[in-house]
PDB file of C-alpha atoms and ligand atoms in Angstrom:
ATOM      1  CA  MET A  47      -1.292  16.348  24.829  1.00  0.00           C
ATOM      2  CA  SER A  48      -4.218  14.081  25.621  1.00  0.00           C
ATOM      3  CA  HIS A  49      -7.599  14.414  23.938  1.00  0.00           C
ATOM      4  CA  ASN A  50      -9.219  11.741  26.101  1.00  0.00           C
ATOM      5  CA  LEU A  51     -10.131   9.865  22.920  1.00  0.00           C
ATOM      6  CA  LEU A  52     -10.144   6.532  24.779  1.00  0.00           C
ATOM      7  CA  LYS A  53     -11.588   7.680  28.094  1.00  0.00           C
ATOM      8  CA  GLY A  54     -13.352   4.743  29.780  1.00  0.00           C
ATOM      9  CA  LYS A  55     -12.195   2.218  27.170  1.00  0.00           C
ATOM     10  CA  LYS A  56     -10.509  -1.059  28.027  1.00  0.00           C
ATOM     11  CA  GLY A  57      -8.067  -2.857  25.769  1.00  0.00           C
ATOM     12  CA  ILE A  58      -5.603  -5.725  25.412  1.00  0.00           C
ATOM     13  CA  ILE A  59      -2.225  -5.028  23.802  1.00  0.00           C
ATOM     14  CA  PHE A  60      -0.143  -7.930  22.452  1.00  0.00           C
ATOM     15  CA  GLY A  61       3.558  -7.731  21.632  1.00  0.00           C
ATOM     16  CA  ALA A  62       5.309  -5.028  23.723  1.00  0.00           C
ATOM     17  CA  LEU A  63       8.836  -6.469  23.982  1.00  0.00           C
ATOM     18  CA  ASN A  64      10.919  -3.326  24.544  1.00  0.00           C
ATOM     19  CA  GLU A  65      10.682   0.433  24.118  1.00  0.00           C
ATOM     20  CA  GLN A  66      11.150   0.152  20.351  1.00  0.00           C
ATOM     21  CA  SER A  67       8.130  -2.147  19.927  1.00  0.00           C
ATOM     22  CA  LEU A  68       5.180  -0.693  18.048  1.00  0.00           C
ATOM     23  CA  ALA A  69       2.975  -2.170  20.789  1.00  0.00           C
ATOM     24  CA  TRP A  70       4.959  -0.447  23.548  1.00  0.00           C
ATOM     25  CA  GLN A  71       4.483   3.005  22.030  1.00  0.00           C
ATOM     26  CA  THR A  72       0.804   2.230  21.422  1.00  0.00           C
ATOM     27  CA  ALA A  73       0.267   1.164  25.042  1.00  0.00           C
ATOM     28  CA  LEU A  74       1.753   4.463  26.252  1.00  0.00           C
ATOM     29  CA  LYS A  75      -0.444   6.467  23.873  1.00  0.00           C
ATOM     30  CA  CYS A  76      -3.630   4.553  24.722  1.00  0.00           C
ATOM     31  CA  HIS A  77      -2.950   5.123  28.409  1.00  0.00           C
ATOM     32  CA  GLU A  78      -2.326   8.833  27.782  1.00  0.00           C
ATOM     33  CA  GLU A  79      -5.691   8.973  25.968  1.00  0.00           C
ATOM     34  CA  GLY A  80      -7.492   7.564  29.007  1.00  0.00           C
ATOM     35  CA  ALA A  81      -7.678   3.802  28.317  1.00  0.00           C
ATOM     36  CA  GLU A  82      -7.162   0.971  30.798  1.00  0.00           C
ATOM     37  CA  ILE A  83      -4.848  -1.697  29.420  1.00  0.00           C
ATOM     38  CA  VAL A  84      -3.961  -5.359  29.880  1.00  0.00           C
ATOM     39  CA  LEU A  85      -0.517  -6.200  28.465  1.00  0.00           C
ATOM     40  CA  THR A  86       0.265  -9.637  27.092  1.00  0.00           C
ATOM     41  CA  ASN A  87       3.225 -11.356  25.488  1.00  0.00           C
ATOM     42  CA  ALA A  88       4.718 -14.831  25.090  1.00  0.00           C
ATOM     43  CA  PRO A  89       6.039 -16.316  28.369  1.00  0.00           C
ATOM     44  CA  ILE A  90       9.593 -16.256  26.978  1.00  0.00           C
ATOM     45  CA  ALA A  91       9.325 -12.516  26.246  1.00  0.00           C
ATOM     46  CA  LEU A  92       7.999 -11.885  29.755  1.00  0.00           C
ATOM     47  CA  ARG A  93      11.062 -13.594  31.204  1.00  0.00           C
ATOM     48  CA  MET A  94      13.221 -10.858  29.625  1.00  0.00           C
ATOM     49  CA  GLY A  95      11.441  -8.568  32.056  1.00  0.00           C
ATOM     50  CA  GLU A  96      11.474  -5.256  30.158  1.00  0.00           C
ATOM     51  CA  ILE A  97       7.712  -5.209  29.938  1.00  0.00           C
ATOM     52  CA  ASN A  98       7.532  -4.706  33.732  1.00  0.00           C
ATOM     53  CA  LYS A  99       8.729  -1.103  33.243  1.00  0.00           C
ATOM     54  CA  LEU A 100       5.880  -0.402  30.852  1.00  0.00           C
ATOM     55  CA  ALA A 101       3.362  -2.140  33.107  1.00  0.00           C
ATOM     56  CA  GLU A 102       4.395   0.079  36.035  1.00  0.00           C
ATOM     57  CA  THR A 103       4.272   3.248  33.967  1.00  0.00           C
ATOM     58  CA  ILE A 104       0.737   2.645  32.748  1.00  0.00           C
ATOM     59  CA  ASN A 105      -0.454   0.663  35.776  1.00  0.00           C
ATOM     60  CA  ALA A 106      -1.405  -2.392  33.700  1.00  0.00           C
ATOM     61  CA  PRO A 107      -1.408  -6.074  34.636  1.00  0.00           C
ATOM     62  CA  ILE A 108       0.637  -8.462  32.492  1.00  0.00           C
ATOM     63  CA  ILE A 109      -0.953 -11.760  31.482  1.00  0.00           C
ATOM     64  CA  GLY A 110       1.290 -14.210  29.626  1.00  0.00           C
ATOM     65  CA  ALA A 111      -0.089 -15.939  26.513  1.00  0.00           C
ATOM     66  CA  ASP A 112       1.530 -17.811  23.649  1.00  0.00           C
ATOM     67  CA  VAL A 113      -0.615 -16.849  20.650  1.00  0.00           C
ATOM     68  CA  THR A 114      -0.298 -20.349  19.194  1.00  0.00           C
ATOM     69  CA  LYS A 115      -2.151 -21.869  22.178  1.00  0.00           C
ATOM     70  CA  MET A 116      -5.934 -21.677  22.406  1.00  0.00           C
ATOM     71  CA  GLU A 117      -5.913 -22.384  26.143  1.00  0.00           C
ATOM     72  CA  ASP A 118      -3.561 -19.428  26.761  1.00  0.00           C
ATOM     73  CA  LEU A 119      -5.791 -17.103  24.746  1.00  0.00           C
ATOM     74  CA  GLU A 120      -8.930 -18.338  26.499  1.00  0.00           C
ATOM     75  CA  ALA A 121      -7.325 -17.689  29.893  1.00  0.00           C
ATOM     76  CA  LEU A 122      -6.142 -14.265  28.698  1.00  0.00           C
ATOM     77  CA  ILE A 123      -9.631 -13.195  27.642  1.00  0.00           C
ATOM     78  CA  ASP A 124     -11.236 -14.594  30.836  1.00  0.00           C
ATOM     79  CA  GLN A 125      -8.678 -12.929  33.103  1.00  0.00           C
ATOM     80  CA  SER A 126      -8.840  -9.630  31.214  1.00  0.00           C
ATOM     81  CA  MET A 127     -12.638  -9.508  31.541  1.00  0.00           C
ATOM     82  CA  ALA A 128     -12.338 -10.322  35.248  1.00  0.00           C
ATOM     83  CA  HIS A 129      -9.758  -7.544  35.655  1.00  0.00           C
ATOM     84  CA  PHE A 130     -11.845  -4.972  33.761  1.00  0.00           C
ATOM     85  CA  GLY A 131     -15.097  -6.143  35.352  1.00  0.00           C
ATOM     86  CA  GLY A 132     -16.731  -6.438  31.941  1.00  0.00           C
ATOM     87  CA  LYS A 133     -16.221  -6.535  28.193  1.00  0.00           C
ATOM     88  CA  ILE A 134     -13.316  -5.217  26.141  1.00  0.00           C
ATOM     89  CA  ASP A 135     -13.264  -2.251  23.692  1.00  0.00           C
ATOM     90  CA  PHE A 136     -10.079  -2.780  21.702  1.00  0.00           C
ATOM     91  CA  ILE A 137      -7.326  -5.270  20.927  1.00  0.00           C
ATOM     92  CA  LEU A 138      -3.942  -4.675  19.267  1.00  0.00           C
ATOM     93  CA  HIS A 139      -2.315  -7.741  17.682  1.00  0.00           C
ATOM     94  CA  SER A 140       1.344  -6.762  17.261  1.00  0.00           C
ATOM     95  CA  VAL A 141       2.942 -10.172  16.889  1.00  0.00           C
ATOM     96  CA  GLY A 142       5.274 -11.637  14.298  1.00  0.00           C
ATOM     97  CA  MET A 143       8.104 -14.148  14.093  1.00  0.00           C
ATOM     98  CA  SER A 144       9.896 -16.095  11.354  1.00  0.00           C
ATOM     99  CA  MET A 145      12.390 -18.845  12.089  1.00  0.00           C
ATOM    100  CA  ASN A 146      13.442 -18.988   8.420  1.00  0.00           C
ATOM    101  CA  ILE A 147      14.362 -15.283   8.534  1.00  0.00           C
ATOM    102  CA  ARG A 148      16.170 -15.771  11.850  1.00  0.00           C
ATOM    103  CA  LYS A 149      18.195 -18.667  10.477  1.00  0.00           C
ATOM    104  CA  GLY A 150      18.891 -16.980   7.140  1.00  0.00           C
ATOM    105  CA  ASN A 151      16.986 -19.387   4.876  1.00  0.00           C
ATOM    106  CA  PRO A 152      16.086 -17.658   1.573  1.00  0.00           C
ATOM    107  CA  TYR A 153      12.503 -17.796   0.230  1.00  0.00           C
ATOM    108  CA  THR A 154      13.526 -20.405  -2.351  1.00  0.00           C
ATOM    109  CA  HIS A 155      14.892 -22.754   0.329  1.00  0.00           C
ATOM    110  CA  LEU A 156      12.480 -22.699   3.265  1.00  0.00           C
ATOM    111  CA  ASN A 157      12.234 -25.143   6.094  1.00  0.00           C
ATOM    112  CA  HIS A 158       8.506 -25.846   5.788  1.00  0.00           C
ATOM    113  CA  GLU A 159       8.042 -26.846   9.425  1.00  0.00           C
ATOM    114  CA  TRP A 160       9.309 -23.387  10.347  1.00  0.00           C
ATOM    115  CA  GLU A 161       7.178 -21.822   7.640  1.00  0.00           C
ATOM    116  CA  LEU A 162       4.067 -23.324   9.259  1.00  0.00           C
ATOM    117  CA  LYS A 163       5.232 -21.946  12.604  1.00  0.00           C
ATOM    118  CA  THR A 164       5.621 -18.496  11.019  1.00  0.00           C
ATOM    119  CA  LEU A 165       2.101 -18.622   9.591  1.00  0.00           C
ATOM    120  CA  ASP A 166       0.781 -19.873  12.929  1.00  0.00           C
ATOM    121  CA  ILE A 167       2.426 -17.168  15.079  1.00  0.00           C
ATOM    122  CA  SER A 168       2.129 -14.266  12.653  1.00  0.00           C
ATOM    123  CA  ALA A 169      -1.268 -14.836  10.996  1.00  0.00           C
ATOM    124  CA  VAL A 170      -3.416 -17.746  12.228  1.00  0.00           C
ATOM    125  CA  SER A 171      -2.965 -16.385  15.757  1.00  0.00           C
ATOM    126  CA  PHE A 172      -5.057 -13.381  14.717  1.00  0.00           C
ATOM    127  CA  HIS A 173      -7.914 -15.685  13.801  1.00  0.00           C
ATOM    128  CA  ARG A 174      -7.474 -17.458  17.143  1.00  0.00           C
ATOM    129  CA  VAL A 175      -7.669 -14.214  19.117  1.00  0.00           C
ATOM    130  CA  LEU A 176     -10.773 -13.127  17.208  1.00  0.00           C
ATOM    131  CA  GLN A 177     -12.439 -16.530  17.530  1.00  0.00           C
ATOM    132  CA  VAL A 178     -11.848 -16.716  21.282  1.00  0.00           C
ATOM    133  CA  ALA A 179     -13.240 -13.180  21.736  1.00  0.00           C
ATOM    134  CA  TYR A 180     -16.210 -14.008  19.451  1.00  0.00           C
ATOM    135  CA  GLU A 181     -17.115 -17.247  21.188  1.00  0.00           C
ATOM    136  CA  LYS A 182     -16.783 -15.740  24.662  1.00  0.00           C
ATOM    137  CA  ASP A 183     -18.723 -12.644  23.554  1.00  0.00           C
ATOM    138  CA  ALA A 184     -15.861 -10.639  25.061  1.00  0.00           C
ATOM    139  CA  LEU A 185     -16.058  -7.465  22.970  1.00  0.00           C
ATOM    140  CA  ASN A 186     -18.436  -4.525  23.367  1.00  0.00           C
ATOM    141  CA  GLU A 187     -20.433  -3.266  20.389  1.00  0.00           C
ATOM    142  CA  TRP A 188     -18.271  -0.983  18.200  1.00  0.00           C
ATOM    143  CA  ALA A 189     -15.115  -2.503  19.665  1.00  0.00           C
ATOM    144  CA  SER A 190     -12.062  -2.186  17.414  1.00  0.00           C
ATOM    145  CA  VAL A 191      -9.430  -4.829  16.646  1.00  0.00           C
ATOM    146  CA  VAL A 192      -6.201  -3.931  14.813  1.00  0.00           C
ATOM    147  CA  ALA A 193      -3.319  -6.084  13.568  1.00  0.00           C
ATOM    148  CA  LEU A 194       0.004  -4.936  12.161  1.00  0.00           C
ATOM    149  CA  THR A 195       1.037  -5.710   8.616  1.00  0.00           C
ATOM    150  CA  TYR A 196       3.510  -4.688   5.905  1.00  0.00           C
ATOM    151  CA  ILE A 197       3.218  -3.829   2.182  1.00  0.00           C
ATOM    152  CA  ALA A 198       5.165  -7.006   1.295  1.00  0.00           C
ATOM    153  CA  ALA A 199       1.674  -8.578   1.318  1.00  0.00           C
ATOM    154  CA  GLN A 200       0.957  -6.676  -1.933  1.00  0.00           C
ATOM    155  CA  ARG A 201       4.399  -6.279  -3.551  1.00  0.00           C
ATOM    156  CA  VAL A 202       7.611  -8.261  -3.561  1.00  0.00           C
ATOM    157  CA  PHE A 203      10.379  -7.365  -1.113  1.00  0.00           C
ATOM    158  CA  PRO A 204      12.681 -10.365  -1.613  1.00  0.00           C
ATOM    159  CA  ASP A 205      14.204 -10.481   1.872  1.00  0.00           C
ATOM    160  CA  TYR A 206      10.848 -10.149   3.614  1.00  0.00           C
ATOM    161  CA  ASN A 207      10.680 -13.822   2.745  1.00  0.00           C
ATOM    162  CA  GLU A 208       7.835 -16.007   4.068  1.00  0.00           C
ATOM    163  CA  MET A 209       6.560 -13.136   6.225  1.00  0.00           C
ATOM    164  CA  ALA A 210       5.048 -11.708   3.028  1.00  0.00           C
ATOM    165  CA  ASP A 211       2.800 -14.778   2.797  1.00  0.00           C
ATOM    166  CA  ALA A 212       1.974 -14.528   6.501  1.00  0.00           C
ATOM    167  CA  LYS A 213       0.944 -10.886   6.087  1.00  0.00           C
ATOM    168  CA  SER A 214      -1.297 -11.727   3.093  1.00  0.00           C
ATOM    169  CA  LEU A 215      -3.082 -14.307   5.221  1.00  0.00           C
ATOM    170  CA  LEU A 216      -3.308 -11.894   8.155  1.00  0.00           C
ATOM    171  CA  GLU A 217      -4.944  -9.216   5.982  1.00  0.00           C
ATOM    172  CA  SER A 218      -7.388 -11.750   4.578  1.00  0.00           C
ATOM    173  CA  ILE A 219      -8.360 -12.877   8.093  1.00  0.00           C
ATOM    174  CA  ALA A 220      -9.040  -9.241   9.051  1.00  0.00           C
ATOM    175  CA  ARG A 221     -11.408  -8.911   6.077  1.00  0.00           C
ATOM    176  CA  SER A 222     -13.182 -12.219   6.612  1.00  0.00           C
ATOM    177  CA  PHE A 223     -13.555 -11.982  10.384  1.00  0.00           C
ATOM    178  CA  GLY A 224     -14.460  -8.310  10.060  1.00  0.00           C
ATOM    179  CA  TYR A 225     -17.531  -9.375   8.084  1.00  0.00           C
ATOM    180  CA  HIS A 226     -18.722 -11.908  10.659  1.00  0.00           C
ATOM    181  CA  TYR A 227     -17.938  -9.787  13.719  1.00  0.00           C
ATOM    182  CA  GLY A 228     -19.504  -6.715  12.120  1.00  0.00           C
ATOM    183  CA  ILE A 229     -22.768  -8.593  11.614  1.00  0.00           C
ATOM    184  CA  LYS A 230     -22.703 -10.127  15.090  1.00  0.00           C
ATOM    185  CA  ASN A 231     -21.663  -7.191  17.276  1.00  0.00           C
ATOM    186  CA  LYS A 232     -20.693  -4.196  15.104  1.00  0.00           C
ATOM    187  CA  VAL A 233     -17.062  -5.014  15.931  1.00  0.00           C
ATOM    188  CA  ARG A 234     -14.505  -3.505  13.529  1.00  0.00           C
ATOM    189  CA  VAL A 235     -11.426  -5.395  12.327  1.00  0.00           C
ATOM    190  CA  ASN A 236      -8.598  -3.712  10.386  1.00  0.00           C
ATOM    191  CA  THR A 237      -4.913  -4.062   9.602  1.00  0.00           C
ATOM    192  CA  ILE A 238      -2.472  -1.148   9.588  1.00  0.00           C
ATOM    193  CA  SER A 239       0.347  -1.411   7.067  1.00  0.00           C
ATOM    194  CA  GLN A 240       3.232   0.377   8.752  1.00  0.00           C
ATOM    195  CA  SER A 241       6.497   1.863   7.382  1.00  0.00           C
ATOM    196  CA  PRO A 242       9.671  -0.089   8.200  1.00  0.00           C
ATOM    197  CA  THR A 243      10.503   0.728  11.822  1.00  0.00           C
ATOM    198  CA  ARG A 244      13.640  -0.111  13.866  1.00  0.00           C
ATOM    199  CA  THR A 245      12.355  -2.772  16.273  1.00  0.00           C
ATOM    200  CA  THR A 246      13.562  -6.244  17.250  1.00  0.00           C
ATOM    201  CA  ALA A 247      11.313  -7.948  14.673  1.00  0.00           C
ATOM    202  CA  GLY A 248      11.930  -5.282  11.984  1.00  0.00           C
ATOM    203  CA  SER A 249      15.714  -5.266  12.278  1.00  0.00           C
ATOM    204  CA  GLY A 250      15.764  -9.061  11.900  1.00  0.00           C
ATOM    205  CA  VAL A 251      14.929  -8.731   8.189  1.00  0.00           C
ATOM    206  CA  LYS A 252      18.085  -9.112   6.049  1.00  0.00           C
ATOM    207  CA  GLY A 253      19.335  -5.819   4.604  1.00  0.00           C
ATOM    208  CA  PHE A 254      17.079  -3.806   6.916  1.00  0.00           C
ATOM    209  CA  ASP A 255      19.245  -0.654   6.757  1.00  0.00           C
ATOM    210  CA  GLY A 256      18.984  -0.475   2.979  1.00  0.00           C
ATOM    211  CA  PHE A 257      15.316  -1.297   3.216  1.00  0.00           C
ATOM    212  CA  ILE A 258      14.446   1.459   5.683  1.00  0.00           C
ATOM    213  CA  ASN A 259      16.571   4.082   3.887  1.00  0.00           C
ATOM    214  CA  PHE A 260      15.003   3.237   0.513  1.00  0.00           C
ATOM    215  CA  SER A 261      11.551   3.526   2.042  1.00  0.00           C
ATOM    216  CA  GLU A 262      12.451   6.877   3.599  1.00  0.00           C
ATOM    217  CA  ALA A 263      13.583   8.192   0.196  1.00  0.00           C
ATOM    218  CA  MET A 264      10.433   6.838  -1.500  1.00  0.00           C
ATOM    219  CA  SER A 265       7.926   8.360   0.944  1.00  0.00           C
ATOM    220  CA  PRO A 266       6.876  11.991   0.419  1.00  0.00           C
ATOM    221  CA  LEU A 267       6.410  12.369   4.181  1.00  0.00           C
ATOM    222  CA  GLY A 268       9.275  10.049   5.163  1.00  0.00           C
ATOM    223  CA  ASN A 269       8.860   6.840   7.148  1.00  0.00           C
ATOM    224  CA  ALA A 270       6.220   6.848   9.876  1.00  0.00           C
ATOM    225  CA  SER A 271       7.717   6.369  13.355  1.00  0.00           C
ATOM    226  CA  ALA A 272       6.471   4.038  16.088  1.00  0.00           C
ATOM    227  CA  GLU A 273       5.085   7.070  17.970  1.00  0.00           C
ATOM    228  CA  ALA A 274       3.161   8.150  14.871  1.00  0.00           C
ATOM    229  CA  PHE A 275       1.844   4.602  14.516  1.00  0.00           C
ATOM    230  CA  ALA A 276       0.581   4.764  18.092  1.00  0.00           C
ATOM    231  CA  GLY A 277      -1.343   7.940  17.333  1.00  0.00           C
ATOM    232  CA  TYR A 278      -2.987   6.444  14.248  1.00  0.00           C
ATOM    233  CA  CYS A 279      -3.896   3.327  16.184  1.00  0.00           C
ATOM    234  CA  VAL A 280      -5.586   5.436  18.875  1.00  0.00           C
ATOM    235  CA  THR A 281      -7.853   6.971  16.218  1.00  0.00           C
ATOM    236  CA  LEU A 282      -8.910   3.479  15.130  1.00  0.00           C
ATOM    237  CA  PHE A 283      -9.669   2.465  18.717  1.00  0.00           C
ATOM    238  CA  SER A 284     -11.676   5.665  19.239  1.00  0.00           C
ATOM    239  CA  ASP A 285     -15.345   6.258  18.460  1.00  0.00           C
ATOM    240  CA  LEU A 286     -14.393   8.681  15.655  1.00  0.00           C
ATOM    241  CA  THR A 287     -13.743   5.846  13.175  1.00  0.00           C
ATOM    242  CA  ARG A 288     -16.756   3.621  13.841  1.00  0.00           C
ATOM    243  CA  TYR A 289     -17.505   2.782  10.230  1.00  0.00           C
ATOM    244  CA  VAL A 290     -13.971   1.812   9.229  1.00  0.00           C
ATOM    245  CA  THR A 291     -13.748  -1.964   9.045  1.00  0.00           C
ATOM    246  CA  MET A 292     -12.317  -4.826   6.944  1.00  0.00           C
ATOM    247  CA  GLN A 293      -9.631  -2.463   5.619  1.00  0.00           C
ATOM    248  CA  ASN A 294      -5.907  -2.606   5.145  1.00  0.00           C
ATOM    249  CA  LEU A 295      -4.865   0.949   6.030  1.00  0.00           C
ATOM    250  CA  TYR A 296      -1.492   2.306   4.932  1.00  0.00           C
ATOM    251  CA  HIS A 297       0.417   4.278   7.532  1.00  0.00           C
ATOM    252  CA  ASP A 298       3.532   4.855   5.487  1.00  0.00           C
ATOM    253  CA  GLY A 299       4.103   8.529   4.634  1.00  0.00           C
ATOM    254  CA  GLY A 300       2.684   7.997   1.128  1.00  0.00           C
ATOM    255  CA  TYR A 301       5.078   5.179   0.153  1.00  0.00           C
ATOM    256  CA  SER A 302       2.341   2.853  -1.156  1.00  0.00           C
ATOM    257  CA  SER A 303       1.079   5.421  -3.698  1.00  0.00           C
ATOM    258  CA  THR A 304       4.473   6.617  -4.911  1.00  0.00           C
ATOM    259  CA  GLY A 305       6.065   5.337  -8.138  1.00  0.00           C
ATOM    260  CA  VAL A 306       9.329   7.198  -7.670  1.00  0.00           C
ATOM    261  CA  THR A 307      10.573  10.353  -5.936  1.00  0.00           C
ATOM    262  CA  GLN A 308      13.005  13.005  -7.199  1.00  0.00           C
ATOM    263  CA  PRO A 309      15.772  12.046  -4.712  1.00  0.00           C
ATOM    264  CA  VAL A 310      15.626   8.447  -5.953  1.00  0.00           C
ATOM    265  CA  VAL A 311      15.678   9.571  -9.630  1.00  0.00           C
ATOM    266  CA  ASP A 312      18.653  11.840  -8.870  1.00  0.00           C
ATOM    267  CA  LYS A 313      20.489   9.015  -7.143  1.00  0.00           C
ATOM    268  CA  MET A 314      19.926   6.660 -10.108  1.00  0.00           C
ATOM    269  CA  ALA A 315      21.053   9.375 -12.591  1.00  0.00           C
ATOM    270  CA  SER A 316      24.301   9.921 -10.688  1.00  0.00           C
ATOM    271  CA  GLU A 317      25.293   6.241 -10.834  1.00  0.00           C
TER     272      GLU A 317
HETATM  273  P1  NAI B  24       8.795  -6.574  18.198  1.00  0.00           P
HETATM  274  O1  NAI B  24       9.871  -7.592  18.043  1.00  0.00           O
HETATM  275  O2  NAI B  24       8.980  -5.516  19.211  1.00  0.00           O
HETATM  276  O3  NAI B  24       7.375  -7.277  18.419  1.00  0.00           O
HETATM  277  C1  NAI B  24       7.059  -8.600  17.995  1.00  0.00           C
HETATM  278  C2  NAI B  24       6.348  -9.252  19.172  1.00  0.00           C
HETATM  279  O4  NAI B  24       5.820 -10.537  18.847  1.00  0.00           O
HETATM  280  C3  NAI B  24       7.299  -9.452  20.375  1.00  0.00           C
HETATM  281  O5  NAI B  24       6.804  -8.784  21.513  1.00  0.00           O
HETATM  282  C4  NAI B  24       7.280 -10.957  20.575  1.00  0.00           C
HETATM  283  O6  NAI B  24       7.478 -11.359  21.922  1.00  0.00           O
HETATM  284  C5  NAI B  24       5.881 -11.294  20.054  1.00  0.00           C
HETATM  285  N1  NAI B  24       5.714 -12.726  19.815  1.00  0.00           N
HETATM  286  C6  NAI B  24       6.483 -13.546  19.049  1.00  0.00           C
HETATM  287  N2  NAI B  24       6.045 -14.819  19.141  1.00  0.00           N
HETATM  288  C7  NAI B  24       4.964 -14.802  19.974  1.00  0.00           C
HETATM  289  C8  NAI B  24       4.081 -15.814  20.470  1.00  0.00           C
HETATM  290  N3  NAI B  24       4.203 -17.114  20.115  1.00  0.00           N
HETATM  291  N4  NAI B  24       3.081 -15.459  21.334  1.00  0.00           N
HETATM  292  C9  NAI B  24       2.918 -14.152  21.704  1.00  0.00           C
HETATM  293  N5  NAI B  24       3.727 -13.152  21.246  1.00  0.00           N
HETATM  294  C10 NAI B  24       4.739 -13.479  20.407  1.00  0.00           C
HETATM  295  O7  NAI B  24       8.695  -5.890  16.738  1.00  0.00           O
HETATM  296  P2  NAI B  24       7.582  -4.948  16.058  1.00  0.00           P
HETATM  297  O8  NAI B  24       8.227  -4.415  14.830  1.00  0.00           O
HETATM  298  O9  NAI B  24       7.006  -4.011  17.050  1.00  0.00           O
HETATM  299  O10 NAI B  24       6.496  -6.001  15.569  1.00  0.00           O
HETATM  300  C11 NAI B  24       5.131  -5.916  15.812  1.00  0.00           C
HETATM  301  C12 NAI B  24       4.323  -6.200  14.570  1.00  0.00           C
HETATM  302  O11 NAI B  24       4.534  -5.149  13.622  1.00  0.00           O
HETATM  303  C13 NAI B  24       4.681  -7.502  13.844  1.00  0.00           C
HETATM  304  O12 NAI B  24       3.483  -8.096  13.363  1.00  0.00           O
HETATM  305  C14 NAI B  24       5.507  -6.993  12.663  1.00  0.00           C
HETATM  306  O13 NAI B  24       5.512  -7.890  11.581  1.00  0.00           O
HETATM  307  C15 NAI B  24       4.737  -5.723  12.347  1.00  0.00           C
HETATM  308  N6  NAI B  24       5.405  -4.749  11.481  1.00  0.00           N
HETATM  309  C16 NAI B  24       6.666  -4.313  11.795  1.00  0.00           C
HETATM  310  C17 NAI B  24       7.303  -3.422  10.965  1.00  0.00           C
HETATM  311  C18 NAI B  24       8.717  -2.999  11.267  1.00  0.00           C
HETATM  312  O14 NAI B  24       9.410  -2.542  10.352  1.00  0.00           O
HETATM  313  N7  NAI B  24       9.154  -3.087  12.502  1.00  0.00           N
HETATM  314  C19 NAI B  24       6.657  -2.861   9.749  1.00  0.00           C
HETATM  315  C20 NAI B  24       5.303  -3.353   9.542  1.00  0.00           C
HETATM  316  C21 NAI B  24       4.718  -4.279  10.377  1.00  0.00           C
END
């Protein structure tokens, strides 16, 4: 059911690769709530073609951009403003990639060239997007920018590997840029720390099945789904959360505040 929470708003959504993607579900929900969307992803992801289905469903143009390239991001912002006929109200950064995870390098034996690539794609890119928008004065007052993160930025999850460091940097950028953009244009910048979710990026983490089941057992409400994420994200893009900024917001069924749950205690006692 739509509440028209985003009626008249215009937004850019990064990172919809397939139906499982957190960005895909968010694009559907934003559309349902009345927003106009521009979809973007890396050229290589566009070549896979799945995003065309989403674009048709929500009647959105697709503009390719590699988040590590300033010129791509500049063109994306220019073309989005031309398409919308004005400024932008929200941006979702739902982008992450680690070559060390893909190739199975443990945290204690990283390829540091790849590590820099991970930081560039998964964290510095968020600064780039914000800086391009800031310098082009592309966002309306009270616009809302959200990036996706994970609790491995605060606590150790050994197989989350170098992505933990990328997420720490990402969260710090949200805080720092949130200050400057708040002063300049009342623009809000937040990160949402999401439960483990079965997506292409998520499932790439070693031992993901154990990881997601443990998290389910440790969350009083259970793991939050991609659809639930989309709903939460809509609230942050809406005018109902105007004074929320520079925050890392947990969307995790209570996981981050839980020391242990009875099912986990029972399981340990039976071993
Ligand atoms: P996904 O694999 O569907 O999305 C990752 C996206 O990043 C893909 O669309 C990919 O094409 C894009 N991407 C990679 N390199 C890029 C580049 N150079 N330029 C532009 N786009 C690029 O997976 P998911 O899970 O939806 O990931 C979205 C975000 O959510 C990531 O930041 C991830 O770390 C975060 N997250 C995921 C969780 C999970 O368990 N799935 C939990 C918490 C956060």
